[in-house]
mmCIF file of C-alpha atoms in Angstrom:
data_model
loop_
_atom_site.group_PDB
_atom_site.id
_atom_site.type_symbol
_atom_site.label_atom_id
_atom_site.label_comp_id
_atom_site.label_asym_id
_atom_site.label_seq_id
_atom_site.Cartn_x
_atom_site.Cartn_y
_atom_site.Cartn_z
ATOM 1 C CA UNK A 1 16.995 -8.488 24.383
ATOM 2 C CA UNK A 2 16.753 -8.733 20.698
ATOM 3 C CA UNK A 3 12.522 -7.296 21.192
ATOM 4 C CA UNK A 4 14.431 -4.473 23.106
ATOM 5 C CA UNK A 5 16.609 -3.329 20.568
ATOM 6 C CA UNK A 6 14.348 -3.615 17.734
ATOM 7 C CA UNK A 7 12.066 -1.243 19.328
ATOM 8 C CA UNK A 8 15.191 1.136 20.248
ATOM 9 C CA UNK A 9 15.138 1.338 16.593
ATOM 10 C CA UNK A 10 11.886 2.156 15.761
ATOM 11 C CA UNK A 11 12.304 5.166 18.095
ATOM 12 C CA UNK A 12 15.406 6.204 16.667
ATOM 13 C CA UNK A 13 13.537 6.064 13.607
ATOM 14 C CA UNK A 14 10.692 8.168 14.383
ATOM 15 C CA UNK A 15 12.464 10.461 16.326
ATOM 16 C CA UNK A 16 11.105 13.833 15.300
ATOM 17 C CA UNK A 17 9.560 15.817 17.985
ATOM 18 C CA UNK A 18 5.723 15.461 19.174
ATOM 19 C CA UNK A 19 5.211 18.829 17.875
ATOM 20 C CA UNK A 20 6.213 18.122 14.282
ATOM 21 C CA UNK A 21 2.546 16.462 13.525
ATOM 22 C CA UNK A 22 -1.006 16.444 14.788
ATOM 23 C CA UNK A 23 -1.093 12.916 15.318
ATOM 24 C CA UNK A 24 -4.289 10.475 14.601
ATOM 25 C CA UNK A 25 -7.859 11.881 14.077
ATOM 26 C CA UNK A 26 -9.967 12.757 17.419
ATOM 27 C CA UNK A 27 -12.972 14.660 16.492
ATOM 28 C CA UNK A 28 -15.674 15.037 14.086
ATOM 29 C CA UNK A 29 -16.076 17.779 11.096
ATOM 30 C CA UNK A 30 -18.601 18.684 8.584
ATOM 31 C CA UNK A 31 -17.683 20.287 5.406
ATOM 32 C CA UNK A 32 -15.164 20.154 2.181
ATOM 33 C CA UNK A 33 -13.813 22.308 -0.014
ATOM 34 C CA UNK A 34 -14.880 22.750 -3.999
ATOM 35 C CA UNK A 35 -12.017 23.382 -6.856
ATOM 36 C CA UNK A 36 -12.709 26.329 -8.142
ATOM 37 C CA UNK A 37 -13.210 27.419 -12.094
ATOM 38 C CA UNK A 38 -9.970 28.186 -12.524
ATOM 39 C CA UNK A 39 -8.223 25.492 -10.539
ATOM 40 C CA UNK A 40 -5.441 24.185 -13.061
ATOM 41 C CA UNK A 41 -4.168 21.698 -10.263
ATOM 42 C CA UNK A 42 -6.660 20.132 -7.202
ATOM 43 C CA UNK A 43 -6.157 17.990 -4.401
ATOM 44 C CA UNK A 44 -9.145 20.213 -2.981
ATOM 45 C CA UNK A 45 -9.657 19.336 1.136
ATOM 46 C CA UNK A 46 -11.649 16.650 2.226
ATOM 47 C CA UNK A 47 -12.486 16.290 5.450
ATOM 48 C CA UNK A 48 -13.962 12.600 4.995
ATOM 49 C CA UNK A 49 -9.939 11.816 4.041
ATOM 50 C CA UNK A 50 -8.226 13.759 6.356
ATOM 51 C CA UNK A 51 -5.371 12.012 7.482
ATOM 52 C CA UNK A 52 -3.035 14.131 9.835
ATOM 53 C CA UNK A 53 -1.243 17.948 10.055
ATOM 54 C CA UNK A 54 2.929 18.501 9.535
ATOM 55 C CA UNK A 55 4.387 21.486 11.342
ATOM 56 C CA UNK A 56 5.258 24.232 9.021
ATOM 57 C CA UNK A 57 5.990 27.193 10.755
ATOM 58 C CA UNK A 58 9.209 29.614 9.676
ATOM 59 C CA UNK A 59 10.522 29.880 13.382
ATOM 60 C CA UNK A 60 11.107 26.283 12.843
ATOM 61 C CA UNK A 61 12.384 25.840 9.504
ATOM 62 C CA UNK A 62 9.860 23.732 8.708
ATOM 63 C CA UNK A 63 8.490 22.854 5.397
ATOM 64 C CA UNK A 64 5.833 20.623 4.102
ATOM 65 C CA UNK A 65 6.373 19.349 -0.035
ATOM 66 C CA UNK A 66 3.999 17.374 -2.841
ATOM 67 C CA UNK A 67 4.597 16.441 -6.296
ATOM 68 C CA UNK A 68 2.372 17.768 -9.106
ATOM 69 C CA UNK A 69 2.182 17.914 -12.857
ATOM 70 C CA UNK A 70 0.124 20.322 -15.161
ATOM 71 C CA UNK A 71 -1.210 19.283 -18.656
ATOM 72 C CA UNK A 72 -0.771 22.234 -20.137
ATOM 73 C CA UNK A 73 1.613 25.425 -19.760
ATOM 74 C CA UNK A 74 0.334 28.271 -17.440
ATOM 75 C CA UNK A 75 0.959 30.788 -14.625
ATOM 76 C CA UNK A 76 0.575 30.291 -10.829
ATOM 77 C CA UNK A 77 -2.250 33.280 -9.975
ATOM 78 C CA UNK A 78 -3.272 31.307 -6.704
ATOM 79 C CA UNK A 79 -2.581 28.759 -4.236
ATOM 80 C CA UNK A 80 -5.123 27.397 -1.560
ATOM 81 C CA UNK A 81 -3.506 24.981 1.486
ATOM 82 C CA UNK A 82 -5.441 24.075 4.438
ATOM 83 C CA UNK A 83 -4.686 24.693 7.699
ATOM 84 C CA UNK A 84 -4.320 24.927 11.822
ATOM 85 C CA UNK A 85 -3.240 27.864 13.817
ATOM 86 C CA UNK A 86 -1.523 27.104 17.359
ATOM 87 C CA UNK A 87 -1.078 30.536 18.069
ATOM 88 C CA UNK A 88 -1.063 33.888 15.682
ATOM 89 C CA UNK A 89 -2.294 33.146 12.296
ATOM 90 C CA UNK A 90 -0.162 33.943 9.376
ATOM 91 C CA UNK A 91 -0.879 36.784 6.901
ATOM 92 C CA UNK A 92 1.874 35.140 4.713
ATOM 93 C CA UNK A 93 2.967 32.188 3.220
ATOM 94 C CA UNK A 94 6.408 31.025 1.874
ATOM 95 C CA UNK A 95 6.158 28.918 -1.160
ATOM 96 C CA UNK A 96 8.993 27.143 -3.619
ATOM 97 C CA UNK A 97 8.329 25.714 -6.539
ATOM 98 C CA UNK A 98 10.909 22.912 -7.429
ATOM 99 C CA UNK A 99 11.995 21.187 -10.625
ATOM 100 C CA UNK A 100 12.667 17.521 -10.180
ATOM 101 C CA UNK A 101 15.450 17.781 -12.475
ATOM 102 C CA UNK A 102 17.451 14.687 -11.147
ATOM 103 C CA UNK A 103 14.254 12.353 -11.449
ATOM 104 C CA UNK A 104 14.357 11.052 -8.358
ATOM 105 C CA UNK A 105 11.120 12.434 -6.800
ATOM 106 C CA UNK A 106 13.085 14.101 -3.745
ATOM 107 C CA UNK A 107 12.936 17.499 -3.715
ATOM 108 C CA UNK A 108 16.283 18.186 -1.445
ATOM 109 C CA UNK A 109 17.727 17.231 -5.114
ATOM 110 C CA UNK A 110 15.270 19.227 -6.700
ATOM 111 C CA UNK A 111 15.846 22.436 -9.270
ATOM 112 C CA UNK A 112 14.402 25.953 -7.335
ATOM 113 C CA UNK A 113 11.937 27.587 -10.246
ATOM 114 C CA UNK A 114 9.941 30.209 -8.466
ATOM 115 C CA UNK A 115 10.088 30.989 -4.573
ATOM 116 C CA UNK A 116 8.032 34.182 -2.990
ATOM 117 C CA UNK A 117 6.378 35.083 0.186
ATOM 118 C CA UNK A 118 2.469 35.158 -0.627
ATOM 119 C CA UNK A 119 0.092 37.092 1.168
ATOM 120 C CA UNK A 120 -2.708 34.877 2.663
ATOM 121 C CA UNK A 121 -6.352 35.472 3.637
ATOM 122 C CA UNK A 122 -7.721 32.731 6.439
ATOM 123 C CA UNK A 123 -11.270 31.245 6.528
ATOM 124 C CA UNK A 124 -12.762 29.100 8.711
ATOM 125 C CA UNK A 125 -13.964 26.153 7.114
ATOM 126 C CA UNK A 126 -16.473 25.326 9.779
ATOM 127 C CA UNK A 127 -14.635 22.141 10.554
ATOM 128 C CA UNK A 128 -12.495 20.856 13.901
ATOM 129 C CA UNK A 129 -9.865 18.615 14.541
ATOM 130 C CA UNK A 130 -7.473 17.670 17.585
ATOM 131 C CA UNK A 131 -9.112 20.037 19.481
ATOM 132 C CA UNK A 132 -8.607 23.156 16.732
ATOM 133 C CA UNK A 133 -10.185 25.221 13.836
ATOM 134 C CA UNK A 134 -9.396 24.204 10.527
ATOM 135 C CA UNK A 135 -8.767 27.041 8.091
ATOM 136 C CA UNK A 136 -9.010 27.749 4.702
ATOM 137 C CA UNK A 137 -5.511 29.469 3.459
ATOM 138 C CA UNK A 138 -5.811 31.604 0.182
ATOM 139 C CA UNK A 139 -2.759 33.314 -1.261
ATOM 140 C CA UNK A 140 -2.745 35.576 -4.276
ATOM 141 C CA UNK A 141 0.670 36.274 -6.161
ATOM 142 C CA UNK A 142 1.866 39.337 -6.994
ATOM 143 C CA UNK A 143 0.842 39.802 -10.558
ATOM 144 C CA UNK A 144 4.684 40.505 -11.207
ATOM 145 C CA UNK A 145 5.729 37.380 -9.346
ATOM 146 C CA UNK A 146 3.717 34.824 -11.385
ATOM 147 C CA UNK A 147 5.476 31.531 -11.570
ATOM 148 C CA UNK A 148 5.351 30.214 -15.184
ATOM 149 C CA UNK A 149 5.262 26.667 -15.112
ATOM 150 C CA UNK A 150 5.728 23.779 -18.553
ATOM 151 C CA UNK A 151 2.825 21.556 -18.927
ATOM 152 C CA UNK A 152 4.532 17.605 -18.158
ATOM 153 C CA UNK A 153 7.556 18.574 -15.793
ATOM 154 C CA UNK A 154 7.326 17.096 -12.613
ATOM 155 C CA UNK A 155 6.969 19.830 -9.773
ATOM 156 C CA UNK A 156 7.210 20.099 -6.133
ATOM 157 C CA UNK A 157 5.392 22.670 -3.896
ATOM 158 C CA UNK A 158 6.926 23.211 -0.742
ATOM 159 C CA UNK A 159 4.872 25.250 2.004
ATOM 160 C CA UNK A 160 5.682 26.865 5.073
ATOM 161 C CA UNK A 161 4.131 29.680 7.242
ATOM 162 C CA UNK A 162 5.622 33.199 8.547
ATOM 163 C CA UNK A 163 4.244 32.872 12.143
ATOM 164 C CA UNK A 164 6.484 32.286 15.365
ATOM 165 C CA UNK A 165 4.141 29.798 16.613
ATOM 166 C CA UNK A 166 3.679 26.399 15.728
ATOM 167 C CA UNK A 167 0.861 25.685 12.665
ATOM 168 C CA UNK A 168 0.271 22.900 10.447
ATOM 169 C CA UNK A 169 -0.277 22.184 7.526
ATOM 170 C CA UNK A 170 -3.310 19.330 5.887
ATOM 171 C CA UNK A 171 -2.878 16.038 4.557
ATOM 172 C CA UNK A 172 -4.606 13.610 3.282
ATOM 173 C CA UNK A 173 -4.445 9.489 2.530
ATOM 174 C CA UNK A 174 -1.968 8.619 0.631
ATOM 175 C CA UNK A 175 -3.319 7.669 -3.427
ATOM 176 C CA UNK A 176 -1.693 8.394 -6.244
ATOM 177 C CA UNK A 177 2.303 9.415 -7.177
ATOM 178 C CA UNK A 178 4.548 10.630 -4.959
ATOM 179 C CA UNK A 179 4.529 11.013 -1.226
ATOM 180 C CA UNK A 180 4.444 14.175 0.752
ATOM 181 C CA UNK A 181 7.991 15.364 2.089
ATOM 182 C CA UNK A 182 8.973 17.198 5.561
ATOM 183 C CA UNK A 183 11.416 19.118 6.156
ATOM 184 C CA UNK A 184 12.287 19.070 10.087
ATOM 185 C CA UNK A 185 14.621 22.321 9.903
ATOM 186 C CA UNK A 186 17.563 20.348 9.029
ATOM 187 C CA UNK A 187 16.651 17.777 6.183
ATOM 188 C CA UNK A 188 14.138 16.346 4.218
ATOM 189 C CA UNK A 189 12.587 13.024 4.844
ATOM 190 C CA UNK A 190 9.335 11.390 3.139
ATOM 191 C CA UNK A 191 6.310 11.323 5.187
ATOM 192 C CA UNK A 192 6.631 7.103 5.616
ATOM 193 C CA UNK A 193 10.172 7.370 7.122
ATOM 194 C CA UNK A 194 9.044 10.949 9.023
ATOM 195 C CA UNK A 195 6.208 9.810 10.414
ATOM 196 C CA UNK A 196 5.231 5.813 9.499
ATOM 197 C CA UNK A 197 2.449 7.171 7.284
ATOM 198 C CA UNK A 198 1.688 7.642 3.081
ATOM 199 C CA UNK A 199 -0.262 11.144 3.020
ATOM 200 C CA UNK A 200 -0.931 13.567 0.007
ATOM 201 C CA UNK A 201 -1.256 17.541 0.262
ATOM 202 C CA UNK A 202 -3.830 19.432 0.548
ATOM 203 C CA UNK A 203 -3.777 22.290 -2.336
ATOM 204 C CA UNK A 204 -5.054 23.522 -4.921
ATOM 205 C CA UNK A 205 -3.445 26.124 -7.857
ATOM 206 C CA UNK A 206 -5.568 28.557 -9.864
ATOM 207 C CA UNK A 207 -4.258 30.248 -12.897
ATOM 208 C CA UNK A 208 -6.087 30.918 -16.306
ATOM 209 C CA UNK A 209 -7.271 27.751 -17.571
ATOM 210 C CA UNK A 210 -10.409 26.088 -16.804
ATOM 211 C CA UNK A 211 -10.760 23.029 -14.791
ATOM 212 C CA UNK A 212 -8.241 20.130 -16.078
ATOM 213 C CA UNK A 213 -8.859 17.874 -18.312
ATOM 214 C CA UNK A 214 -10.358 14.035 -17.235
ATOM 215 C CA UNK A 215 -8.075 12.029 -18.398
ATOM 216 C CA UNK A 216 -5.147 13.991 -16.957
ATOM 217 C CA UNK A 217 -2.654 12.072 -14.386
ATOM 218 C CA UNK A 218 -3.231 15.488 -12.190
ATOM 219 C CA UNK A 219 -6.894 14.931 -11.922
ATOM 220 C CA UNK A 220 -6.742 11.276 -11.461
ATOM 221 C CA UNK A 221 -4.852 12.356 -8.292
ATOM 222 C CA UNK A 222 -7.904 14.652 -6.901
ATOM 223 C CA UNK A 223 -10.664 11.942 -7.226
ATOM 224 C CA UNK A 224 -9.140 10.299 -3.833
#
């Protein structure tokens, strides 16, 4: 009795619908992504460290977050996620930026900076996965919509995508910081109480600087 209700539990506490991630890995890929130039923030796509896809579509009010710093103070020009199309693919992408403010690392708590719907070029990437393409998604800002962001504060980006059907968004193994978030349309929950996993983000921001610095926390994070 006591095996039953323990794994009543862990049902109850994983109870977010099968659509609301991919699931494990099932097929093979090729290729990665490359920073580029002007990348001021990377946790570029690798497919070797691919770990899974959260639903982020708008019909659902879903929404897909990660932590990131900058080391020094700049503009948002450009923001590249990775991702997989159920249905339609979107031509636009929500984004928030989010203060953590509170210093909790939870972005329901979280300050609101910048929000904007970006418009989104798709690529394929040449790679598959649970049976789809996996896409490249680049949006440009609006030159008058620039978020200006402080080098040191602690930031959350929190995706979603303006399509009625299903999509998700890429993540990766979990290595260093903070843990991606989910929103499920109602709350937030980090991706090891979501979903029983530790998974990173895949993006990458471009602004004016060059690449960043070596020693940096931020690009400590994109060598895994």
């Amino acid at each position: 009795m006591r095996i039953l209700i323990f794994a009543l539990v862990l049902v109850v506490a994983f109870a977010f619908a099968a659509d609301d991630q991919l699931g494990a890995i099932r097929t093979a890929g090729s290729t990665g992504g490359a920073p580029s130039d002007a990348n001021i923030y990377s946790q570029t796509y690798d497919f070797g460290n691919l770990l899974n896809g959260y639903s982020n579509y708008s019909a659902g009010s879903r929404e897909v977050a990660d932590d990131f710093e900058l080391t020094d103070d700049n503009d948002v020009r450009e923001i590249v996620v990775w991702m997989i199309w159920t249905g339609g693919q979107a031509t636009q992408m929500n984004f928030r930026i989010l203060s953590d403010d509170a210093n909790d690392s939870n972005p329901a708590t979280a300050t609101e900076v910048w929000s904007e719907g970006v418009p989104c070029v798709n690529v394929d990437t040449g790679d598959t996965n649970w049976g789809y393409v996996i896409w490249e998604t680049t949006c440009t800002v609006n030159a008058d919509a620039y978020p200006e962001l402080t080098a040191g504060v602690h930031y959350y980006l929190t995706v979603q995508a303006e399509v009625a059907d299903n999509a998700y968004i890429l993540v990766s193994n979990h290595a260093v910081a903070d843990l991606t978030w989910y929103y499920d349309g109602s709350a937030w929950a980090r991706c090891d109480a979501a979903f029983g996993e530790d998974s990173d983000l895949f993006f990458d921001l471009s602004g004016e600087l060059t690449a960043i610095a070596s020693t940096t926390w931020g690009n400590v994070k994109t060598l895994f």
